[in-house]
Amino acid sequence: MTTVDPAPPPPMRLRELVFGAACAAAVRAAVRLGVPDALDDSSMTVDDLATAVKTQPHTLRRLLRALSCQGVFAENPDGTFEHTDMSRLLREDDPHSLRYIALWCTEPWTWSVWPRLDEAVRTGGNVFEEVYDEEFFTYLNESAPESAHVFNRAMTTSSEQSARDVAKLLDLDDAASVVDIGGGQGHVLASLLEKHPHLHGTLLDLPGVVENADPRLRDGGALADRARIVAGDCREDVPVEADVYIIKNVLEWDDDSTRRVLAAVRRSARPDARVVVIENLVDDTPSMRFTTAMDLLLLLNVGGAKHTRQSMVDRLTDAGLVIGEIRPVNAYLHAFECTVPATP
């Protein structure tokens, strides 16, 4: 049975940290082998699991032992293994599944750029293009279709799981129209339209993204009569006038892209329009271990950054927006409520 010291001394904790890649690789291996889906609600022997996922029993036991030390699966006194709350999140059918998030954070390209973090910190720029000779999203869409699929599934999962929280937070009773800028497949927009039957909404994102928009928003969908889908790059233009502009997890690219998006909103929005910016923060949040890690990955792949509360305030203020309330959406997202000032 696997046992773990709940509070290792600093030298052992540091050893654990520098072997963090082994933990990430073990999670990825378990998902790709199909272990979480093969393990049902009862405990199973390693032999039975190995047969189900077509592996060697002795090496599968080593993988499961490593994961059990982290709380992913649990080993029983009789040597069988069973699910934990964390390992269930790796199942395809779990309603809160993080399967594709786990795969996305451990995609092959990540192992090529992490060792060059010192270089990115020294120069302040991304290293991805030096490694792959392509801009990050060009690489995904043209050279790594499997990784692009994982990315899209991960972003869909994340959006679906946060959409309800966003809809619950935002009061749009007095608004007639809303636009979700860089809104992916439109899960947030769909949740808002479902909550507010009077509301009309627009989804704006790149052509390759909106062609896979939520079926509820497309022709024949339950919300299609109140939804409009616009293909475009929000860094170039936001060709929509609305009462409320939502920008969720978009302002984490490089600073120039952030300025361009906010400038495009200012050009389109009428005075007193609301602009709601929703982002992960790297301070003042219980999810800092996750968001600070994502912040470093953004530096490596696109030269971007997660924001502190103050850095987000600075960028919104520089764009000429008037900041009102700042509220938590959930444990890992904050909403910055802004308005567009009247033109002098």
Short mmCIF file of the C-alpha atoms (twelve columns), coordinates in Angstrom:
data_MODEL
# 
_entry.id   MODEL 
# 
loop_
_atom_site.group_PDB 
_atom_site.id 
_atom_site.type_symbol 
_atom_site.label_atom_id 
_atom_site.label_alt_id 
_atom_site.label_comp_id 
_atom_site.label_asym_id 
_atom_site.label_seq_id 
_atom_site.Cartn_x 
_atom_site.Cartn_y 
_atom_site.Cartn_z 
_atom_site.pdbx_PDB_model_num 
ATOM 1   C CA . MET A 1   0.000   0.000  0.000   1 
ATOM 2   C CA . THR A 2   1.329   3.448  -0.922  1 
ATOM 3   C CA . THR A 3   1.960   5.789  2.010   1 
ATOM 4   C CA . VAL A 4   2.947   9.456  1.829   1 
ATOM 5   C CA . ASP A 5   4.535   11.804 4.347   1 
ATOM 6   C CA . PRO A 6   1.904   14.589 4.627   1 
ATOM 7   C CA . ALA A 7   4.489   17.263 5.460   1 
ATOM 8   C CA . PRO A 8   7.928   16.416 4.066   1 
ATOM 9   C CA . PRO A 9   10.909  18.434 5.326   1 
ATOM 10  C CA . PRO A 10  12.314  21.126 2.991   1 
ATOM 11  C CA . PRO A 11  15.075  18.987 1.424   1 
ATOM 12  C CA . MET A 12  12.599  16.268 0.500   1 
ATOM 13  C CA . ARG A 13  9.992   18.806 -0.677  1 
ATOM 14  C CA . LEU A 14  12.593  20.376 -2.980  1 
ATOM 15  C CA . ARG A 15  13.456  16.953 -4.368  1 
ATOM 16  C CA . GLU A 16  9.758   16.415 -5.064  1 
ATOM 17  C CA . LEU A 17  9.490   19.760 -6.852  1 
ATOM 18  C CA . VAL A 18  12.404  19.136 -9.191  1 
ATOM 19  C CA . PHE A 19  10.834  15.816 -10.130 1 
ATOM 20  C CA . GLY A 20  7.578   17.607 -10.966 1 
ATOM 21  C CA . ALA A 21  7.925   16.608 -14.613 1 
ATOM 22  C CA . ALA A 22  7.522   12.981 -13.563 1 
ATOM 23  C CA . CYS A 23  4.168   13.785 -11.943 1 
ATOM 24  C CA . ALA A 24  2.899   15.591 -15.025 1 
ATOM 25  C CA . ALA A 25  4.144   12.810 -17.302 1 
ATOM 26  C CA . ALA A 26  2.465   10.182 -15.120 1 
ATOM 27  C CA . VAL A 27  -0.898  11.935 -15.334 1 
ATOM 28  C CA . ARG A 28  -0.540  12.230 -19.104 1 
ATOM 29  C CA . ALA A 29  0.419   8.572  -19.447 1 
ATOM 30  C CA . ALA A 30  -2.552  7.409  -17.389 1 
ATOM 31  C CA . VAL A 31  -4.960  9.450  -19.521 1 
ATOM 32  C CA . ARG A 32  -3.455  8.333  -22.835 1 
ATOM 33  C CA . LEU A 33  -3.503  4.706  -21.723 1 
ATOM 34  C CA . GLY A 34  -7.153  5.031  -20.727 1 
ATOM 35  C CA . VAL A 35  -6.662  4.016  -17.092 1 
ATOM 36  C CA . PRO A 36  -9.194  6.452  -15.567 1 
ATOM 37  C CA . ASP A 37  -11.913 5.251  -17.931 1 
ATOM 38  C CA . ALA A 38  -11.074 1.577  -17.482 1 
ATOM 39  C CA . LEU A 39  -11.240 1.786  -13.685 1 
ATOM 40  C CA . ASP A 40  -14.894 1.585  -12.682 1 
ATOM 41  C CA . ASP A 41  -16.523 2.486  -9.357  1 
ATOM 42  C CA . SER A 42  -15.116 -0.563 -7.614  1 
ATOM 43  C CA . SER A 43  -11.498 -1.409 -6.968  1 
ATOM 44  C CA . MET A 44  -9.526  -3.435 -9.527  1 
ATOM 45  C CA . THR A 45  -6.381  -5.508 -9.499  1 
ATOM 46  C CA . VAL A 46  -3.415  -4.336 -11.494 1 
ATOM 47  C CA . ASP A 47  -3.629  -7.457 -13.639 1 
ATOM 48  C CA . ASP A 48  -7.230  -6.718 -14.604 1 
ATOM 49  C CA . LEU A 49  -6.440  -3.078 -15.300 1 
ATOM 50  C CA . ALA A 50  -3.411  -4.019 -17.369 1 
ATOM 51  C CA . THR A 51  -5.527  -6.345 -19.461 1 
ATOM 52  C CA . ALA A 52  -8.139  -3.633 -19.956 1 
ATOM 53  C CA . VAL A 53  -5.641  -1.008 -21.134 1 
ATOM 54  C CA . LYS A 54  -3.192  -3.407 -22.824 1 
ATOM 55  C CA . THR A 55  -0.094  -2.724 -20.724 1 
ATOM 56  C CA . GLN A 56  2.405   -4.739 -18.737 1 
ATOM 57  C CA . PRO A 57  1.145   -5.292 -15.158 1 
ATOM 58  C CA . HIS A 58  4.480   -4.622 -13.459 1 
ATOM 59  C CA . THR A 59  5.048   -1.274 -15.205 1 
ATOM 60  C CA . LEU A 60  1.420   -0.223 -14.761 1 
ATOM 61  C CA . ARG A 61  1.787   -0.841 -11.026 1 
ATOM 62  C CA . ARG A 62  4.768   1.511  -10.979 1 
ATOM 63  C CA . LEU A 63  2.744   4.208  -12.738 1 
ATOM 64  C CA . LEU A 64  -0.212  3.802  -10.391 1 
ATOM 65  C CA . ARG A 65  2.045   3.814  -7.341  1 
ATOM 66  C CA . ALA A 66  3.578   7.137  -8.426  1 
ATOM 67  C CA . LEU A 67  0.159   8.656  -9.026  1 
ATOM 68  C CA . SER A 68  -1.276  7.342  -5.755  1 
ATOM 69  C CA . CYS A 69  1.440   9.255  -3.898  1 
ATOM 70  C CA . GLN A 70  -0.097  12.415 -5.393  1 
ATOM 71  C CA . GLY A 71  -3.696  11.506 -4.559  1 
ATOM 72  C CA . VAL A 72  -4.471  10.462 -8.140  1 
ATOM 73  C CA . PHE A 73  -5.906  6.953  -7.595  1 
ATOM 74  C CA . ALA A 74  -5.597  5.134  -4.265  1 
ATOM 75  C CA . GLU A 75  -3.923  1.846  -3.448  1 
ATOM 76  C CA . ASN A 76  -5.745  -0.426 -1.015  1 
ATOM 77  C CA . PRO A 77  -4.110  -2.754 1.559   1 
ATOM 78  C CA . ASP A 78  -4.845  -5.755 -0.694  1 
ATOM 79  C CA . GLY A 79  -2.923  -4.173 -3.587  1 
ATOM 80  C CA . THR A 80  -5.953  -3.184 -5.645  1 
ATOM 81  C CA . PHE A 81  -6.479  0.370  -6.877  1 
ATOM 82  C CA . GLU A 82  -9.543  2.602  -6.868  1 
ATOM 83  C CA . HIS A 83  -10.575 6.083  -7.885  1 
ATOM 84  C CA . THR A 84  -10.100 9.249  -5.855  1 
ATOM 85  C CA . ASP A 85  -11.823 12.584 -6.365  1 
ATOM 86  C CA . MET A 86  -8.863  13.688 -8.497  1 
ATOM 87  C CA . SER A 87  -8.577  10.600 -10.665 1 
ATOM 88  C CA . ARG A 88  -12.303 10.744 -11.499 1 
ATOM 89  C CA . LEU A 89  -11.668 14.159 -13.048 1 
ATOM 90  C CA . LEU A 90  -9.545  12.411 -15.677 1 
ATOM 91  C CA . ARG A 91  -12.463 10.322 -16.924 1 
ATOM 92  C CA . GLU A 92  -14.009 11.264 -20.253 1 
ATOM 93  C CA . ASP A 93  -17.549 11.014 -18.862 1 
ATOM 94  C CA . ASP A 94  -17.081 13.011 -15.657 1 
ATOM 95  C CA . PRO A 95  -19.246 16.175 -15.741 1 
ATOM 96  C CA . HIS A 96  -16.319 18.185 -14.359 1 
ATOM 97  C CA . SER A 97  -13.668 16.385 -16.402 1 
ATOM 98  C CA . LEU A 98  -10.194 17.913 -16.641 1 
ATOM 99  C CA . ARG A 99  -8.993  15.224 -19.027 1 
ATOM 100 C CA . TYR A 100 -8.203  17.575 -21.913 1 
ATOM 101 C CA . ILE A 101 -6.785  20.252 -19.629 1 
ATOM 102 C CA . ALA A 102 -4.353  17.630 -18.324 1 
ATOM 103 C CA . LEU A 103 -3.406  16.612 -21.860 1 
ATOM 104 C CA . TRP A 104 -3.065  20.220 -23.034 1 
ATOM 105 C CA . CYS A 105 -0.665  21.162 -20.233 1 
ATOM 106 C CA . THR A 106 1.537   18.176 -21.085 1 
ATOM 107 C CA . GLU A 107 1.469   18.275 -24.896 1 
ATOM 108 C CA . PRO A 108 4.771   17.322 -26.627 1 
ATOM 109 C CA . TRP A 109 5.704   20.927 -27.427 1 
ATOM 110 C CA . THR A 110 5.631   21.844 -23.716 1 
ATOM 111 C CA . TRP A 111 8.552   19.534 -23.009 1 
ATOM 112 C CA . SER A 112 10.603  21.387 -25.634 1 
ATOM 113 C CA . VAL A 113 10.057  24.882 -24.259 1 
ATOM 114 C CA . TRP A 114 10.100  24.418 -20.478 1 
ATOM 115 C CA . PRO A 115 13.890  23.789 -20.352 1 
ATOM 116 C CA . ARG A 116 14.413  27.226 -21.937 1 
ATOM 117 C CA . LEU A 117 12.500  29.162 -19.301 1 
ATOM 118 C CA . ASP A 118 15.709  30.828 -18.115 1 
ATOM 119 C CA . GLU A 119 16.180  32.250 -21.603 1 
ATOM 120 C CA . ALA A 120 12.611  33.573 -21.687 1 
ATOM 121 C CA . VAL A 121 13.057  35.183 -18.268 1 
ATOM 122 C CA . ARG A 122 16.343  36.740 -19.385 1 
ATOM 123 C CA . THR A 123 14.984  38.191 -22.632 1 
ATOM 124 C CA . GLY A 124 11.347  38.771 -21.661 1 
ATOM 125 C CA . GLY A 125 10.110  37.104 -24.851 1 
ATOM 126 C CA . ASN A 126 8.742   33.762 -25.956 1 
ATOM 127 C CA . VAL A 127 11.079  30.982 -27.076 1 
ATOM 128 C CA . PHE A 128 8.523   28.912 -28.972 1 
ATOM 129 C CA . GLU A 129 9.276   30.457 -32.364 1 
ATOM 130 C CA . GLU A 130 12.995  29.800 -31.943 1 
ATOM 131 C CA . VAL A 131 12.318  26.135 -31.204 1 
ATOM 132 C CA . TYR A 132 9.698   25.480 -33.888 1 
ATOM 133 C CA . ASP A 133 10.323  28.235 -36.473 1 
ATOM 134 C CA . GLU A 134 6.616   29.083 -36.402 1 
ATOM 135 C CA . GLU A 135 4.313   31.345 -34.427 1 
ATOM 136 C CA . PHE A 136 2.507   29.319 -31.789 1 
ATOM 137 C CA . PHE A 137 -1.013  29.251 -33.234 1 
ATOM 138 C CA . THR A 138 0.300   28.763 -36.768 1 
ATOM 139 C CA . TYR A 139 2.180   25.729 -35.506 1 
ATOM 140 C CA . LEU A 140 -0.913  24.337 -33.813 1 
ATOM 141 C CA . ASN A 141 -3.240  24.778 -36.746 1 
ATOM 142 C CA . GLU A 142 -0.868  23.841 -39.561 1 
ATOM 143 C CA . SER A 143 1.779   21.524 -38.117 1 
ATOM 144 C CA . ALA A 144 0.239   19.852 -35.067 1 
ATOM 145 C CA . PRO A 145 -3.415  18.983 -35.738 1 
ATOM 146 C CA . GLU A 146 -3.610  16.496 -32.861 1 
ATOM 147 C CA . SER A 147 -2.331  19.116 -30.433 1 
ATOM 148 C CA . ALA A 148 -4.759  21.657 -31.907 1 
ATOM 149 C CA . HIS A 149 -7.603  19.207 -31.258 1 
ATOM 150 C CA . VAL A 150 -6.495  18.805 -27.644 1 
ATOM 151 C CA . PHE A 151 -6.269  22.591 -27.287 1 
ATOM 152 C CA . ASN A 152 -9.783  23.098 -28.646 1 
ATOM 153 C CA . ARG A 153 -11.206 20.400 -26.379 1 
ATOM 154 C CA . ALA A 154 -9.394  21.874 -23.371 1 
ATOM 155 C CA . MET A 155 -10.670 25.378 -24.096 1 
ATOM 156 C CA . THR A 156 -14.192 24.012 -24.613 1 
ATOM 157 C CA . THR A 157 -14.044 22.202 -21.283 1 
ATOM 158 C CA . SER A 158 -12.782 25.292 -19.487 1 
ATOM 159 C CA . SER A 159 -15.402 27.520 -21.094 1 
ATOM 160 C CA . GLU A 160 -18.273 25.139 -20.389 1 
ATOM 161 C CA . GLN A 161 -17.313 24.843 -16.746 1 
ATOM 162 C CA . SER A 162 -16.970 28.596 -16.173 1 
ATOM 163 C CA . ALA A 163 -19.922 29.702 -18.329 1 
ATOM 164 C CA . ARG A 164 -22.497 29.007 -15.641 1 
ATOM 165 C CA . ASP A 165 -20.480 30.939 -13.063 1 
ATOM 166 C CA . VAL A 166 -20.212 33.939 -15.394 1 
ATOM 167 C CA . ALA A 167 -23.940 33.850 -16.161 1 
ATOM 168 C CA . LYS A 168 -24.729 33.685 -12.462 1 
ATOM 169 C CA . LEU A 169 -22.472 36.646 -11.668 1 
ATOM 170 C CA . LEU A 170 -23.504 39.109 -14.373 1 
ATOM 171 C CA . ASP A 171 -26.680 41.137 -14.042 1 
ATOM 172 C CA . LEU A 172 -27.860 41.841 -17.584 1 
ATOM 173 C CA . ASP A 173 -31.506 42.598 -16.827 1 
ATOM 174 C CA . ASP A 174 -31.102 46.167 -18.096 1 
ATOM 175 C CA . ALA A 175 -29.095 45.223 -21.191 1 
ATOM 176 C CA . ALA A 176 -30.561 44.461 -24.599 1 
ATOM 177 C CA . SER A 177 -27.396 43.240 -26.333 1 
ATOM 178 C CA . VAL A 178 -24.117 41.592 -25.449 1 
ATOM 179 C CA . VAL A 179 -21.036 40.578 -27.442 1 
ATOM 180 C CA . ASP A 180 -18.549 37.923 -26.340 1 
ATOM 181 C CA . ILE A 181 -15.170 38.964 -27.770 1 
ATOM 182 C CA . GLY A 182 -12.827 36.083 -28.479 1 
ATOM 183 C CA . GLY A 183 -15.584 33.927 -27.038 1 
ATOM 184 C CA . GLY A 184 -14.466 30.620 -28.526 1 
ATOM 185 C CA . GLN A 185 -17.386 28.365 -29.289 1 
ATOM 186 C CA . GLY A 186 -19.797 30.600 -27.419 1 
ATOM 187 C CA . HIS A 187 -20.575 28.702 -24.220 1 
ATOM 188 C CA . VAL A 188 -20.586 31.861 -22.106 1 
ATOM 189 C CA . LEU A 189 -22.829 33.638 -24.600 1 
ATOM 190 C CA . ALA A 190 -25.227 30.685 -24.765 1 
ATOM 191 C CA . SER A 191 -25.472 30.575 -20.966 1 
ATOM 192 C CA . LEU A 192 -26.247 34.308 -20.865 1 
ATOM 193 C CA . LEU A 193 -28.914 34.044 -23.556 1 
ATOM 194 C CA . GLU A 194 -30.532 31.114 -21.755 1 
ATOM 195 C CA . LYS A 195 -30.632 33.059 -18.502 1 
ATOM 196 C CA . HIS A 196 -31.969 36.274 -20.109 1 
ATOM 197 C CA . PRO A 197 -34.732 35.546 -22.671 1 
ATOM 198 C CA . HIS A 198 -34.865 39.217 -23.700 1 
ATOM 199 C CA . LEU A 199 -31.166 39.397 -24.580 1 
ATOM 200 C CA . HIS A 200 -29.589 39.356 -28.061 1 
ATOM 201 C CA . GLY A 201 -25.949 38.353 -28.381 1 
ATOM 202 C CA . THR A 202 -22.987 38.217 -30.755 1 
ATOM 203 C CA . LEU A 203 -20.085 35.782 -30.732 1 
ATOM 204 C CA . LEU A 204 -16.845 37.134 -32.213 1 
ATOM 205 C CA . ASP A 205 -13.814 34.940 -32.803 1 
ATOM 206 C CA . LEU A 206 -11.519 33.678 -35.552 1 
ATOM 207 C CA . PRO A 207 -13.134 31.908 -38.539 1 
ATOM 208 C CA . GLY A 208 -11.718 28.508 -37.648 1 
ATOM 209 C CA . VAL A 209 -13.130 28.824 -34.145 1 
ATOM 210 C CA . VAL A 210 -16.654 30.083 -34.759 1 
ATOM 211 C CA . GLU A 211 -17.279 27.505 -37.478 1 
ATOM 212 C CA . ASN A 212 -17.542 25.078 -34.558 1 
ATOM 213 C CA . ALA A 213 -19.758 27.337 -32.468 1 
ATOM 214 C CA . ASP A 214 -22.142 25.909 -29.888 1 
ATOM 215 C CA . PRO A 215 -25.061 24.297 -31.783 1 
ATOM 216 C CA . ARG A 216 -27.487 26.333 -29.691 1 
ATOM 217 C CA . LEU A 217 -26.208 29.486 -31.431 1 
ATOM 218 C CA . ARG A 218 -26.115 28.201 -35.012 1 
ATOM 219 C CA . ASP A 219 -28.931 28.064 -37.555 1 
ATOM 220 C CA . GLY A 220 -31.680 25.826 -36.236 1 
ATOM 221 C CA . GLY A 221 -30.374 26.018 -32.672 1 
ATOM 222 C CA . ALA A 222 -32.521 26.893 -29.686 1 
ATOM 223 C CA . LEU A 223 -30.924 30.367 -29.377 1 
ATOM 224 C CA . ALA A 224 -30.255 31.092 -33.056 1 
ATOM 225 C CA . ASP A 225 -32.990 33.711 -33.367 1 
ATOM 226 C CA . ARG A 226 -31.224 35.842 -30.731 1 
ATOM 227 C CA . ALA A 227 -27.636 35.040 -31.683 1 
ATOM 228 C CA . ARG A 228 -25.272 36.365 -34.317 1 
ATOM 229 C CA . ILE A 229 -21.919 34.798 -35.167 1 
ATOM 230 C CA . VAL A 230 -19.160 37.047 -36.534 1 
ATOM 231 C CA . ALA A 231 -15.802 35.753 -37.773 1 
ATOM 232 C CA . GLY A 232 -12.918 38.118 -37.208 1 
ATOM 233 C CA . ASP A 233 -9.752  39.006 -35.296 1 
ATOM 234 C CA . CYS A 234 -10.570 41.134 -32.254 1 
ATOM 235 C CA . ARG A 235 -7.065  42.605 -32.376 1 
ATOM 236 C CA . GLU A 236 -7.981  44.219 -35.689 1 
ATOM 237 C CA . ASP A 237 -11.626 45.178 -35.234 1 
ATOM 238 C CA . VAL A 238 -14.704 44.618 -33.074 1 
ATOM 239 C CA . PRO A 239 -17.455 45.392 -35.608 1 
ATOM 240 C CA . VAL A 240 -20.311 45.170 -33.120 1 
ATOM 241 C CA . GLU A 241 -22.139 47.801 -31.094 1 
ATOM 242 C CA . ALA A 242 -23.662 46.410 -27.904 1 
ATOM 243 C CA . ASP A 243 -24.695 47.347 -24.396 1 
ATOM 244 C CA . VAL A 244 -22.206 44.916 -22.834 1 
ATOM 245 C CA . TYR A 245 -18.822 43.687 -24.095 1 
ATOM 246 C CA . ILE A 246 -17.384 40.567 -22.464 1 
ATOM 247 C CA . ILE A 247 -13.662 39.806 -22.809 1 
ATOM 248 C CA . LYS A 248 -12.822 36.526 -21.052 1 
ATOM 249 C CA . ASN A 249 -9.297  35.066 -20.942 1 
ATOM 250 C CA . VAL A 250 -8.227  37.098 -23.959 1 
ATOM 251 C CA . LEU A 251 -6.060  39.854 -22.462 1 
ATOM 252 C CA . GLU A 252 -3.216  37.501 -21.634 1 
ATOM 253 C CA . TRP A 253 -1.335  37.745 -24.920 1 
ATOM 254 C CA . ASP A 254 1.557   40.142 -25.399 1 
ATOM 255 C CA . ASP A 255 0.959   43.754 -24.339 1 
ATOM 256 C CA . ASP A 256 0.603   45.002 -27.910 1 
ATOM 257 C CA . SER A 257 -2.234  42.563 -28.598 1 
ATOM 258 C CA . THR A 258 -3.938  43.548 -25.353 1 
ATOM 259 C CA . ARG A 259 -3.762  47.238 -26.283 1 
ATOM 260 C CA . ARG A 260 -5.135  46.534 -29.749 1 
ATOM 261 C CA . VAL A 261 -8.122  44.567 -28.440 1 
ATOM 262 C CA . LEU A 262 -9.076  47.253 -25.940 1 
ATOM 263 C CA . ALA A 263 -8.611  49.983 -28.555 1 
ATOM 264 C CA . ALA A 264 -10.902 48.090 -30.936 1 
ATOM 265 C CA . VAL A 265 -13.566 47.914 -28.232 1 
ATOM 266 C CA . ARG A 266 -13.253 51.641 -27.556 1 
ATOM 267 C CA . ARG A 267 -13.725 52.411 -31.260 1 
ATOM 268 C CA . SER A 268 -16.929 50.358 -31.445 1 
ATOM 269 C CA . ALA A 269 -18.554 50.960 -28.074 1 
ATOM 270 C CA . ARG A 270 -20.874 53.853 -27.429 1 
ATOM 271 C CA . PRO A 271 -20.488 55.942 -24.259 1 
ATOM 272 C CA . ASP A 272 -21.682 54.229 -21.070 1 
ATOM 273 C CA . ALA A 273 -21.420 50.747 -22.583 1 
ATOM 274 C CA . ARG A 274 -20.254 48.136 -20.091 1 
ATOM 275 C CA . VAL A 275 -17.007 46.240 -20.636 1 
ATOM 276 C CA . VAL A 276 -16.564 43.158 -18.449 1 
ATOM 277 C CA . VAL A 277 -13.052 41.712 -18.450 1 
ATOM 278 C CA . ILE A 278 -12.703 38.259 -16.899 1 
ATOM 279 C CA . GLU A 279 -9.251  36.868 -16.173 1 
ATOM 280 C CA . ASN A 280 -7.230  34.520 -13.985 1 
ATOM 281 C CA . LEU A 281 -5.057  36.501 -11.600 1 
ATOM 282 C CA . VAL A 282 -1.655  35.594 -10.250 1 
ATOM 283 C CA . ASP A 283 -2.332  37.315 -6.940  1 
ATOM 284 C CA . ASP A 284 -5.212  37.523 -4.488  1 
ATOM 285 C CA . THR A 285 -6.585  34.140 -5.532  1 
ATOM 286 C CA . PRO A 286 -6.623  30.627 -4.034  1 
ATOM 287 C CA . SER A 287 -5.497  29.186 -7.382  1 
ATOM 288 C CA . MET A 288 -2.075  30.848 -7.466  1 
ATOM 289 C CA . ARG A 289 -0.097  27.630 -7.897  1 
ATOM 290 C CA . PHE A 290 -2.016  26.958 -11.088 1 
ATOM 291 C CA . THR A 291 -2.210  30.509 -12.433 1 
ATOM 292 C CA . THR A 292 1.459   31.294 -11.797 1 
ATOM 293 C CA . ALA A 293 2.422   28.122 -13.679 1 
ATOM 294 C CA . MET A 294 0.143   29.097 -16.575 1 
ATOM 295 C CA . ASP A 295 1.712   32.562 -16.490 1 
ATOM 296 C CA . LEU A 296 5.133   31.049 -17.156 1 
ATOM 297 C CA . LEU A 297 3.795   28.837 -19.948 1 
ATOM 298 C CA . LEU A 298 2.239   31.889 -21.617 1 
ATOM 299 C CA . LEU A 299 5.625   33.607 -21.482 1 
ATOM 300 C CA . LEU A 300 7.189   30.636 -23.252 1 
ATOM 301 C CA . ASN A 301 4.655   30.073 -26.025 1 
ATOM 302 C CA . VAL A 302 3.206   33.485 -26.941 1 
ATOM 303 C CA . GLY A 303 5.137   35.997 -24.858 1 
ATOM 304 C CA . GLY A 304 1.978   36.619 -22.849 1 
ATOM 305 C CA . ALA A 305 1.190   36.867 -19.151 1 
ATOM 306 C CA . LYS A 306 -1.456  36.312 -16.557 1 
ATOM 307 C CA . HIS A 307 -2.200  39.516 -14.708 1 
ATOM 308 C CA . THR A 308 -2.039  40.783 -11.183 1 
ATOM 309 C CA . ARG A 309 -4.998  42.831 -10.076 1 
ATOM 310 C CA . GLN A 310 -2.935  46.008 -10.475 1 
ATOM 311 C CA . SER A 311 -1.510  45.172 -13.902 1 
ATOM 312 C CA . MET A 312 -5.030  44.510 -15.174 1 
ATOM 313 C CA . VAL A 313 -6.240  47.797 -13.684 1 
ATOM 314 C CA . ASP A 314 -3.326  49.616 -15.336 1 
ATOM 315 C CA . ARG A 315 -4.095  48.223 -18.792 1 
ATOM 316 C CA . LEU A 316 -7.805  48.959 -18.542 1 
ATOM 317 C CA . THR A 317 -7.129  52.469 -17.302 1 
ATOM 318 C CA . ASP A 318 -4.586  53.088 -20.076 1 
ATOM 319 C CA . ALA A 319 -7.279  52.067 -22.571 1 
ATOM 320 C CA . GLY A 320 -9.497  54.836 -21.228 1 
ATOM 321 C CA . LEU A 321 -12.017 52.625 -19.444 1 
ATOM 322 C CA . VAL A 322 -13.534 53.589 -16.110 1 
ATOM 323 C CA . ILE A 323 -13.152 50.706 -13.655 1 
ATOM 324 C CA . GLY A 324 -15.914 49.978 -11.196 1 
ATOM 325 C CA . GLU A 325 -16.297 46.824 -9.141  1 
ATOM 326 C CA . ILE A 326 -13.808 43.933 -9.212  1 
ATOM 327 C CA . ARG A 327 -15.429 40.662 -8.171  1 
ATOM 328 C CA . PRO A 328 -14.468 36.978 -8.004  1 
ATOM 329 C CA . VAL A 329 -16.340 34.803 -10.476 1 
ATOM 330 C CA . ASN A 330 -15.148 31.595 -8.820  1 
ATOM 331 C CA . ALA A 331 -11.949 30.329 -7.189  1 
ATOM 332 C CA . TYR A 332 -9.824  31.065 -10.256 1 
ATOM 333 C CA . LEU A 333 -11.488 33.928 -12.181 1 
ATOM 334 C CA . HIS A 334 -12.086 37.614 -11.431 1 
ATOM 335 C CA . ALA A 335 -14.379 40.033 -13.258 1 
ATOM 336 C CA . PHE A 336 -13.428 43.686 -13.808 1 
ATOM 337 C CA . GLU A 337 -16.561 45.770 -14.402 1 
ATOM 338 C CA . CYS A 338 -15.796 48.796 -16.578 1 
ATOM 339 C CA . THR A 339 -17.678 51.465 -18.498 1 
ATOM 340 C CA . VAL A 340 -16.825 53.446 -21.590 1 
ATOM 341 C CA . PRO A 341 -16.664 57.157 -20.700 1 
ATOM 342 C CA . ALA A 342 -18.466 59.827 -22.655 1 
ATOM 343 C CA . THR A 343 -16.327 61.444 -25.338 1 
ATOM 344 C CA . PRO A 344 -15.105 64.867 -24.164 1 
# 
